[in-house]
Amino acid sequence: MNSRDVSAGRRGDGELTEEMEVFREFLRDRGYRVTKEREAIADSILRNRDHFDVDELYLSLRSRLTISKASIYRAIPLLIESGLLAEVYLENGHMHYERVYGREHHSHLRCLKCRRIFEFSAPELAAVEKRISRLEGFKSEGHKFEIWGVCAACQAEKA
Amino acid sequence: MNSRDVSAGRRGDGELTEEMEVFREFLRDRGYRVTKEREAIADSILRNRDHFDVDELYLSLRSRLTISKASIYRAIPLLIESGLLAEVYLENGHMHYERVYGREHHSHLRCLKCRRIFEFSAPELAAVEKRISRLEGFKSEGHKFEIWGVCAACQAEKA
DNA sequence: GTATCTGCAAACCCTTTGCAATAAG
DNA sequence: CTTATTGCAAAGGGTTTGCAGATAC
């Protein structure tokens, strides 16, 4: 298998100055304030697993400091606009996010049995985005591609 | 522009016996009952605009008969399983659906300015689905592709 | 110093669910 | 007849919001 089960991805404790600076600059440019809450949220996103939901983020932050979910919900649009974060999919009635800054653009395979998400890259997709946009006179800003089905491991299991 | 603004699509008053029969058979096969509520919901979906949300469907049905939203919410999974309906996107905190039975598979362009959705077909996508699935040992059952940006009309408008 | 941001709790809103009455098979 | 389905109203659950106090700049 060439794709990656994203539930595994997690970063070490190295420096994240570059990414954090991107976020701080974004805030300053907009006239927003650089608060310790916003920095803690950004830091957590940059360090933690690639895919997560608000609750996971909240619990992870809560183990280190006092923060409210409201602040997380209010920070998410900023993180998305700054290019650090993206919505990836809705599951069980709530949104799941992924860190995007500094990562290669990729798409997702969703297993309907075990619910796991796998990532893959398909260069053709950028070409489709470009071709269709040109054809339609559309100024494109991004795309999303998802395949659903049954993963190799789940197929192997005896029913 | 080759794509279609789906807010326009609407069907006439012709016969829908084939599609309705597909749904009735689906219900019977599963041991579910063919009720007048389920038929009215399916009929409305088959006749109305291609894209809609639960409220639009509810109001459209309510103008002709007495029905509860609960019945609509309970019918939706059946309509999806039967192949008449698909979830297309989440907007303003609620799901939007589209009729799929008898329609060619297509993808969506979403204009971030006017919020309109346009449809297009890109045959390469089926090839990507197939290629990646083979590569990953995945048994695929479908895919979704979306491009977002600014449509031609909105670009033309002076800022 | 002043406007933004935070935490809290309440409000929101879409969706789901329990229940008694109704209707399909 | 028997059991699934319906309508209603209440509950659920993720997300948003009003407000008073705290804090960035």
Short mmCIF file of C-alpha atoms (C1' of nucleotides) in Angstrom, two decimals:
data_model
loop_
_atom_site.label_atom_id
_atom_site.label_comp_id
_atom_site.label_asym_id
_atom_site.label_seq_id
_atom_site.Cartn_x
_atom_site.Cartn_y
_atom_site.Cartn_z
CA MET A 1 0.00 0.00 0.00
CA ASN A 2 1.35 3.39 -0.98
CA SER A 3 -1.08 5.58 0.88
CA ARG A 4 -0.76 6.51 4.49
CA ASP A 5 -3.16 5.81 7.30
CA VAL A 6 -3.37 9.32 8.68
CA SER A 7 -4.39 8.29 12.15
CA ALA A 8 -0.73 7.52 12.71
CA GLY A 9 0.88 10.80 11.65
CA ARG A 10 2.31 12.81 14.49
CA ARG A 11 5.16 15.25 14.73
CA GLY A 12 8.04 15.48 17.13
CA ASP A 13 9.00 18.34 19.39
CA GLY A 14 11.18 20.26 16.94
CA GLU A 15 10.98 23.95 16.17
CA LEU A 16 7.95 25.24 14.37
CA THR A 17 9.10 28.80 14.09
CA GLU A 18 8.51 29.09 10.39
CA GLU A 19 4.93 27.91 10.46
CA MET A 20 4.12 29.90 13.57
CA GLU A 21 5.57 32.98 12.00
CA VAL A 22 3.33 32.53 8.98
CA PHE A 23 0.36 32.53 11.31
CA ARG A 24 1.55 35.50 13.34
CA GLU A 25 2.14 37.49 10.21
CA PHE A 26 -1.29 36.60 8.95
CA LEU A 27 -2.80 37.91 12.17
CA ARG A 28 -0.80 41.12 12.14
CA ASP A 29 -1.57 41.78 8.49
CA ARG A 30 -5.25 41.61 9.26
CA GLY A 31 -5.00 43.73 12.35
CA TYR A 32 -5.86 40.76 14.56
CA ARG A 33 -4.04 40.18 17.79
CA VAL A 34 -1.43 37.53 18.48
CA THR A 35 -2.76 35.95 21.65
CA LYS A 36 -1.39 33.05 23.62
CA GLU A 37 -4.61 31.13 22.97
CA ARG A 38 -4.26 31.49 19.20
CA GLU A 39 -0.63 30.52 19.37
CA ALA A 40 -1.39 27.48 21.50
CA ILE A 41 -4.07 26.33 19.07
CA ALA A 42 -1.80 26.81 16.07
CA ASP A 43 1.04 25.05 17.85
CA SER A 44 -1.14 22.10 18.70
CA ILE A 45 -2.35 21.77 15.13
CA LEU A 46 1.17 21.94 13.83
CA ARG A 47 2.44 19.28 16.24
CA ASN A 48 -0.40 16.84 16.40
CA ARG A 49 -1.82 14.19 14.16
CA ASP A 50 -2.70 15.25 10.66
CA HIS A 51 -6.43 14.66 11.01
CA PHE A 52 -8.49 15.67 14.02
CA ASP A 53 -11.78 17.15 15.15
CA VAL A 54 -12.51 19.99 17.56
CA ASP A 55 -12.92 17.70 20.53
CA GLU A 56 -9.56 16.05 20.03
CA LEU A 57 -7.93 19.43 19.67
CA TYR A 58 -9.72 20.72 22.75
CA LEU A 59 -8.68 17.75 24.91
CA SER A 60 -5.13 17.94 23.68
CA LEU A 61 -4.92 21.64 24.53
CA ARG A 62 -6.78 21.26 27.78
CA SER A 63 -4.14 18.89 29.09
CA ARG A 64 -1.61 21.72 28.95
CA LEU A 65 -3.58 24.89 29.59
CA THR A 66 -6.97 26.43 30.19
CA ILE A 67 -8.81 27.18 26.99
CA SER A 68 -12.42 27.21 25.88
CA LYS A 69 -13.97 25.52 22.90
CA ALA A 70 -15.34 28.89 21.84
CA SER A 71 -11.81 30.12 21.29
CA ILE A 72 -11.05 27.08 19.19
CA TYR A 73 -14.15 27.55 17.09
CA ARG A 74 -13.28 31.21 16.68
CA ALA A 75 -9.69 30.42 15.71
CA ILE A 76 -10.51 27.84 13.05
CA PRO A 77 -11.57 30.26 10.31
CA LEU A 78 -8.36 32.20 10.91
CA LEU A 79 -6.25 29.09 10.66
CA ILE A 80 -8.00 28.14 7.44
CA GLU A 81 -7.56 31.59 5.94
CA SER A 82 -3.92 31.65 6.93
CA GLY A 83 -3.33 28.42 5.04
CA LEU A 84 -2.43 26.24 8.03
CA LEU A 85 -5.62 24.24 8.15
CA ALA A 86 -8.32 22.78 5.93
CA GLU A 87 -11.70 21.15 6.48
CA VAL A 88 -11.51 17.62 5.21
CA TYR A 89 -14.72 15.78 5.88
CA LEU A 90 -17.83 15.60 7.94
CA GLU A 91 -18.24 12.47 10.03
CA ASN A 92 -20.67 11.67 12.83
CA GLY A 93 -22.16 15.10 12.53
CA HIS A 94 -19.02 17.12 13.04
CA MET A 95 -16.21 18.43 10.91
CA HIS A 96 -12.73 16.97 10.71
CA TYR A 97 -9.70 19.06 9.86
CA GLU A 98 -6.17 18.56 8.66
CA ARG A 99 -2.97 20.49 8.84
CA VAL A 100 -2.01 21.60 5.36
CA TYR A 101 0.88 24.00 5.70
CA GLY A 102 4.07 22.57 4.28
CA ARG A 103 2.39 19.36 3.18
CA GLU A 104 1.96 18.17 -0.38
CA HIS A 105 -1.58 18.45 -1.69
CA HIS A 106 -3.29 15.08 -1.51
CA SER A 107 -6.67 13.38 -1.68
CA HIS A 108 -8.46 10.87 0.51
CA LEU A 109 -9.65 7.30 0.39
CA ARG A 110 -12.37 6.59 2.91
CA CYS A 111 -13.03 3.02 4.06
CA LEU A 112 -16.74 2.53 4.68
CA LYS A 113 -16.09 -0.43 6.94
CA CYS A 114 -13.36 0.65 9.34
CA ARG A 115 -13.91 4.40 8.75
CA ARG A 116 -10.20 4.98 8.35
CA ILE A 117 -8.94 7.62 5.95
CA PHE A 118 -5.97 7.06 3.69
CA GLU A 119 -4.16 9.68 1.69
CA PHE A 120 -2.85 9.57 -1.84
CA SER A 121 -1.57 11.92 -4.49
CA ALA A 122 -2.88 12.02 -8.04
CA PRO A 123 -1.24 14.62 -10.25
CA GLU A 124 -3.99 14.32 -12.86
CA LEU A 125 -6.37 16.14 -10.54
CA ALA A 126 -4.58 19.45 -10.80
CA ALA A 127 -4.78 19.08 -14.56
CA VAL A 128 -8.52 18.45 -14.38
CA GLU A 129 -8.97 21.50 -12.17
CA LYS A 130 -7.06 23.59 -14.66
CA ARG A 131 -8.76 22.21 -17.73
CA ILE A 132 -12.31 22.58 -16.41
CA SER A 133 -11.64 26.03 -15.02
CA ARG A 134 -10.31 27.24 -18.34
CA LEU A 135 -13.28 25.68 -20.10
CA GLU A 136 -15.79 27.33 -17.79
CA GLY A 137 -14.10 30.68 -17.35
CA PHE A 138 -13.82 29.85 -13.67
CA LYS A 139 -11.02 31.24 -11.51
CA SER A 140 -10.26 28.20 -9.40
CA GLU A 141 -8.77 28.35 -5.94
CA GLY A 142 -8.64 24.70 -5.02
CA HIS A 143 -10.17 21.26 -5.35
CA LYS A 144 -11.10 18.25 -3.30
CA PHE A 145 -11.24 14.62 -4.41
CA GLU A 146 -12.42 11.68 -2.36
CA ILE A 147 -12.87 7.99 -3.10
CA TRP A 148 -14.93 5.76 -0.86
CA GLY A 149 -15.11 1.98 -0.70
CA VAL A 150 -13.52 -0.85 1.27
CA CYS A 151 -9.83 -0.85 2.15
CA ALA A 152 -7.52 -3.78 1.58
CA ALA A 153 -7.48 -4.83 5.24
CA CYS A 154 -11.27 -4.87 5.51
CA GLN A 155 -11.60 -6.88 2.32
CA ALA A 156 -9.20 -9.45 3.74
CA GLU A 157 -11.33 -9.96 6.85
CA LYS A 158 -13.75 -12.84 6.65
CA ALA A 159 -17.29 -11.48 6.65
CA MET B 1 -19.95 28.09 -20.46
CA ASN B 2 -20.56 24.39 -20.75
CA SER B 3 -21.61 23.63 -17.23
CA ARG B 4 -25.08 24.04 -15.94
CA ASP B 5 -26.30 26.23 -13.13
CA VAL B 6 -28.25 23.63 -11.22
CA SER B 7 -30.54 26.06 -9.49
CA ALA B 8 -32.44 26.14 -12.76
CA GLY B 9 -33.00 22.43 -13.36
CA ARG B 10 -36.60 21.33 -12.95
CA ARG B 11 -38.64 18.60 -14.49
CA GLY B 12 -42.04 18.62 -16.11
CA ASP B 13 -45.09 16.63 -15.16
CA GLY B 14 -44.37 13.52 -17.21
CA GLU B 15 -44.54 9.95 -15.98
CA LEU B 16 -41.98 8.83 -13.48
CA THR B 17 -43.12 5.25 -13.32
CA GLU B 18 -39.71 3.75 -13.94
CA GLU B 19 -37.92 5.66 -11.21
CA MET B 20 -40.76 5.19 -8.76
CA GLU B 21 -40.78 1.49 -9.46
CA VAL B 22 -37.07 1.31 -8.71
CA PHE B 23 -37.78 2.83 -5.32
CA ARG B 24 -40.80 0.61 -4.62
CA GLU B 25 -38.81 -2.46 -5.48
CA PHE B 26 -36.00 -1.34 -3.26
CA LEU B 27 -38.44 -1.00 -0.36
CA ARG B 28 -40.08 -4.37 -0.98
CA ASP B 29 -36.74 -6.13 -1.31
CA ARG B 30 -35.73 -4.87 2.08
CA GLY B 31 -39.02 -5.71 3.69
CA TYR B 32 -39.84 -2.02 4.12
CA ARG B 33 -43.32 -0.73 3.45
CA VAL B 34 -44.42 1.31 0.47
CA THR B 35 -46.21 4.20 2.16
CA LYS B 36 -47.84 7.24 0.61
CA GLU B 37 -45.38 9.46 2.48
CA ARG B 38 -42.37 7.68 1.02
CA GLU B 39 -43.87 7.80 -2.43
CA ALA B 40 -44.65 11.50 -2.13
CA ILE B 41 -41.09 12.25 -1.03
CA ALA B 42 -39.60 10.21 -3.86
CA ASP B 43 -41.97 11.81 -6.33
CA SER B 44 -41.04 15.28 -5.19
CA ILE B 45 -37.34 14.55 -5.48
CA LEU B 46 -37.78 13.13 -8.94
CA ARG B 47 -39.77 16.11 -10.16
CA ASN B 48 -38.05 19.02 -8.51
CA ARG B 49 -34.86 20.94 -8.98
CA ASP B 50 -31.70 18.89 -9.02
CA HIS B 51 -30.23 20.38 -5.86
CA PHE B 52 -32.18 21.03 -2.68
CA ASP B 53 -32.10 20.85 1.10
CA VAL B 54 -34.54 19.33 3.57
CA ASP B 55 -36.38 22.57 4.12
CA GLU B 56 -37.03 23.13 0.45
CA LEU B 57 -38.25 19.57 0.09
CA TYR B 58 -40.45 19.96 3.16
CA LEU B 59 -42.05 23.17 1.94
CA SER B 60 -42.60 21.75 -1.50
CA LEU B 61 -44.31 18.67 -0.07
CA ARG B 62 -46.21 20.64 2.53
CA SER B 63 -47.94 22.66 -0.18
CA ARG B 64 -49.61 19.48 -1.41
CA LEU B 65 -50.06 17.27 1.63
CA THR B 66 -49.47 16.88 5.34
CA ILE B 67 -46.09 15.43 6.13
CA SER B 68 -43.54 15.82 8.89
CA LYS B 69 -39.88 16.60 8.62
CA ALA B 70 -39.17 13.50 10.65
CA SER B 71 -40.54 11.39 7.83
CA ILE B 72 -38.33 13.20 5.36
CA TYR B 73 -35.25 12.71 7.52
CA ARG B 74 -36.17 9.06 7.91
CA ALA B 75 -36.70 8.61 4.18
CA ILE B 76 -33.44 10.16 3.06
CA PRO B 77 -31.18 7.20 3.91
CA LEU B 78 -33.56 4.95 2.00
CA LEU B 79 -33.51 7.20 -1.03
CA ILE B 80 -29.74 7.25 -0.93
CA GLU B 81 -29.46 3.49 -0.59
CA SER B 82 -31.92 2.98 -3.40
CA GLY B 83 -29.76 5.08 -5.70
CA LEU B 84 -32.21 7.94 -6.25
CA LEU B 85 -30.43 10.50 -4.13
CA ALA B 86 -26.98 11.62 -3.04
CA GLU B 87 -25.59 14.03 -0.50
CA VAL B 88 -23.71 16.73 -2.34
CA TYR B 89 -22.45 19.34 0.02
CA LEU B 90 -22.83 20.97 3.36
CA GLU B 91 -23.69 24.65 3.29
CA ASN B 92 -24.86 26.97 6.07
CA GLY B 93 -24.77 24.10 8.50
CA HIS B 94 -27.08 21.76 6.67
CA MET B 95 -26.81 19.13 3.97
CA HIS B 96 -27.79 19.60 0.35
CA TYR B 97 -28.89 16.73 -1.83
CA GLU B 98 -29.24 15.95 -5.48
CA ARG B 99 -31.27 13.54 -7.53
CA VAL B 100 -28.94 11.06 -9.15
CA TYR B 101 -31.07 8.36 -10.71
CA GLY B 102 -30.88 8.40 -14.48
CA ARG B 103 -28.39 11.26 -14.52
CA GLU B 104 -24.83 11.11 -15.76
CA HIS B 105 -22.19 11.19 -13.02
CA HIS B 106 -20.80 14.70 -12.68
CA SER B 107 -18.77 16.96 -10.42
CA HIS B 108 -19.28 20.43 -9.02
CA LEU B 109 -17.82 23.88 -9.32
CA ARG B 110 -18.64 26.07 -6.36
CA CYS B 111 -18.50 29.85 -6.68
CA LEU B 112 -17.29 31.37 -3.43
CA LYS B 113 -18.84 34.72 -4.28
CA CYS B 114 -22.37 33.98 -5.45
CA ARG B 115 -22.51 30.52 -3.81
CA ARG B 116 -23.92 28.99 -6.96
CA ILE B 117 -23.03 25.44 -7.91
CA PHE B 118 -22.22 24.44 -11.48
CA GLU B 119 -21.90 20.93 -12.79
CA PHE B 120 -19.40 19.45 -15.17
CA SER B 121 -18.21 16.05 -16.34
CA ALA B 122 -14.59 14.99 -16.39
CA PRO B 123 -14.00 11.45 -17.64
CA GLU B 124 -10.45 11.42 -16.24
CA LEU B 125 -11.84 11.17 -12.72
CA ALA B 126 -13.17 7.67 -13.17
CA ALA B 127 -9.72 6.69 -14.42
CA VAL B 128 -8.08 8.20 -11.33
CA GLU B 129 -10.52 6.36 -9.09
CA LYS B 130 -9.69 3.10 -10.84
CA ARG B 131 -5.94 3.63 -10.92
CA ILE B 132 -5.63 4.62 -7.27
CA SER B 133 -7.92 1.85 -6.12
CA ARG B 134 -5.91 -0.75 -7.96
CA LEU B 135 -2.71 0.71 -6.57
CA GLU B 136 -4.02 0.64 -2.99
CA GLY B 137 -5.92 -2.62 -3.10
CA PHE B 138 -9.02 -0.60 -2.37
CA LYS B 139 -12.46 -1.73 -3.57
CA SER B 140 -13.92 1.61 -4.61
CA GLU B 141 -17.60 2.39 -4.66
CA GLY B 142 -17.64 5.99 -5.77
CA HIS B 143 -15.86 9.32 -5.80
CA LYS B 144 -16.53 13.01 -5.38
CA PHE B 145 -14.67 15.91 -6.95
CA GLU B 146 -15.23 19.58 -6.29
CA ILE B 147 -13.53 22.74 -7.49
CA TRP B 148 -14.05 26.05 -5.75
CA GLY B 149 -13.22 29.56 -6.89
CA VAL B 150 -14.96 32.45 -8.62
CA CYS B 151 -17.35 31.90 -11.52
CA ALA B 152 -17.17 33.82 -14.78
CA ALA B 153 -20.12 36.06 -13.93
CA CYS B 154 -18.68 37.09 -10.58
CA GLN B 155 -15.28 37.83 -12.11
CA ALA B 156 -16.98 40.09 -14.63
CA GLU B 157 -18.60 42.17 -11.90
CA LYS B 158 -16.65 45.21 -10.89
CA ALA B 159 -15.42 44.85 -7.33
"C1'" DG C 1 -6.03 53.64 27.51
"C1'" DT C 2 -8.94 51.28 24.27
"C1'" DA C 3 -10.55 47.92 21.28
"C1'" DT C 4 -10.04 43.09 20.69
"C1'" DC C 5 -10.20 38.65 22.66
"C1'" DT C 6 -11.42 35.22 26.09
"C1'" DG C 7 -14.37 32.06 28.97
"C1'" DC C 8 -18.75 30.96 30.26
"C1'" DA C 9 -23.26 29.75 29.53
"C1'" DA C 10 -27.06 30.20 26.91
"C1'" DA C 11 -28.90 30.16 22.41
"C1'" DC C 12 -29.17 28.13 17.79
"C1'" DC C 13 -30.42 25.03 14.45
"C1'" DC C 14 -30.27 20.87 12.01
"C1'" DT C 15 -31.19 16.21 12.90
"C1'" DT C 16 -32.61 12.28 15.66
"C1'" DT C 17 -35.59 9.86 18.77
"C1'" DG C 18 -39.49 8.18 22.10
"C1'" DC C 19 -44.09 7.38 22.01
"C1'" DA C 20 -48.91 6.67 21.05
"C1'" DA C 21 -51.81 6.51 17.09
"C1'" DT C 22 -52.21 4.91 12.31
"C1'" DA C 23 -51.79 2.14 8.31
"C1'" DA C 24 -49.41 -1.40 5.28
"C1'" DG C 25 -49.33 -6.18 4.12
"C1'" DC D 1 -54.02 -9.00 12.94
"C1'" DT D 2 -49.25 -7.65 13.48
"C1'" DT D 3 -45.55 -4.79 13.02
"C1'" DA D 4 -43.59 -0.95 10.54
"C1'" DT D 5 -44.37 3.84 9.96
"C1'" DT D 6 -46.10 8.30 11.00
"C1'" DG D 7 -46.54 12.95 13.41
"C1'" DC D 8 -45.52 15.38 17.20
"C1'" DA D 9 -42.75 17.27 20.45
"C1'" DA D 10 -38.82 16.84 23.02
"C1'" DA D 11 -34.03 15.69 23.17
"C1'" DG D 12 -29.42 15.71 21.15
"C1'" DG D 13 -25.16 17.59 19.83
"C1'" DG D 14 -22.06 20.41 17.27
"C1'" DT D 15 -21.36 25.26 16.62
"C1'" DT D 16 -22.29 30.16 17.44
"C1'" DT D 17 -23.09 34.17 20.20
"C1'" DG D 18 -23.93 37.84 24.07
"C1'" DC D 19 -21.66 39.63 27.66
"C1'" DA D 20 -18.51 41.05 31.34
"C1'" DG D 21 -13.87 40.71 32.52
"C1'" DA D 22 -9.05 40.18 30.80
"C1'" DT D 23 -5.38 41.38 27.69
"C1'" DA D 24 -2.71 42.80 23.41
"C1'" DC D 25 -0.77 46.71 21.58
#
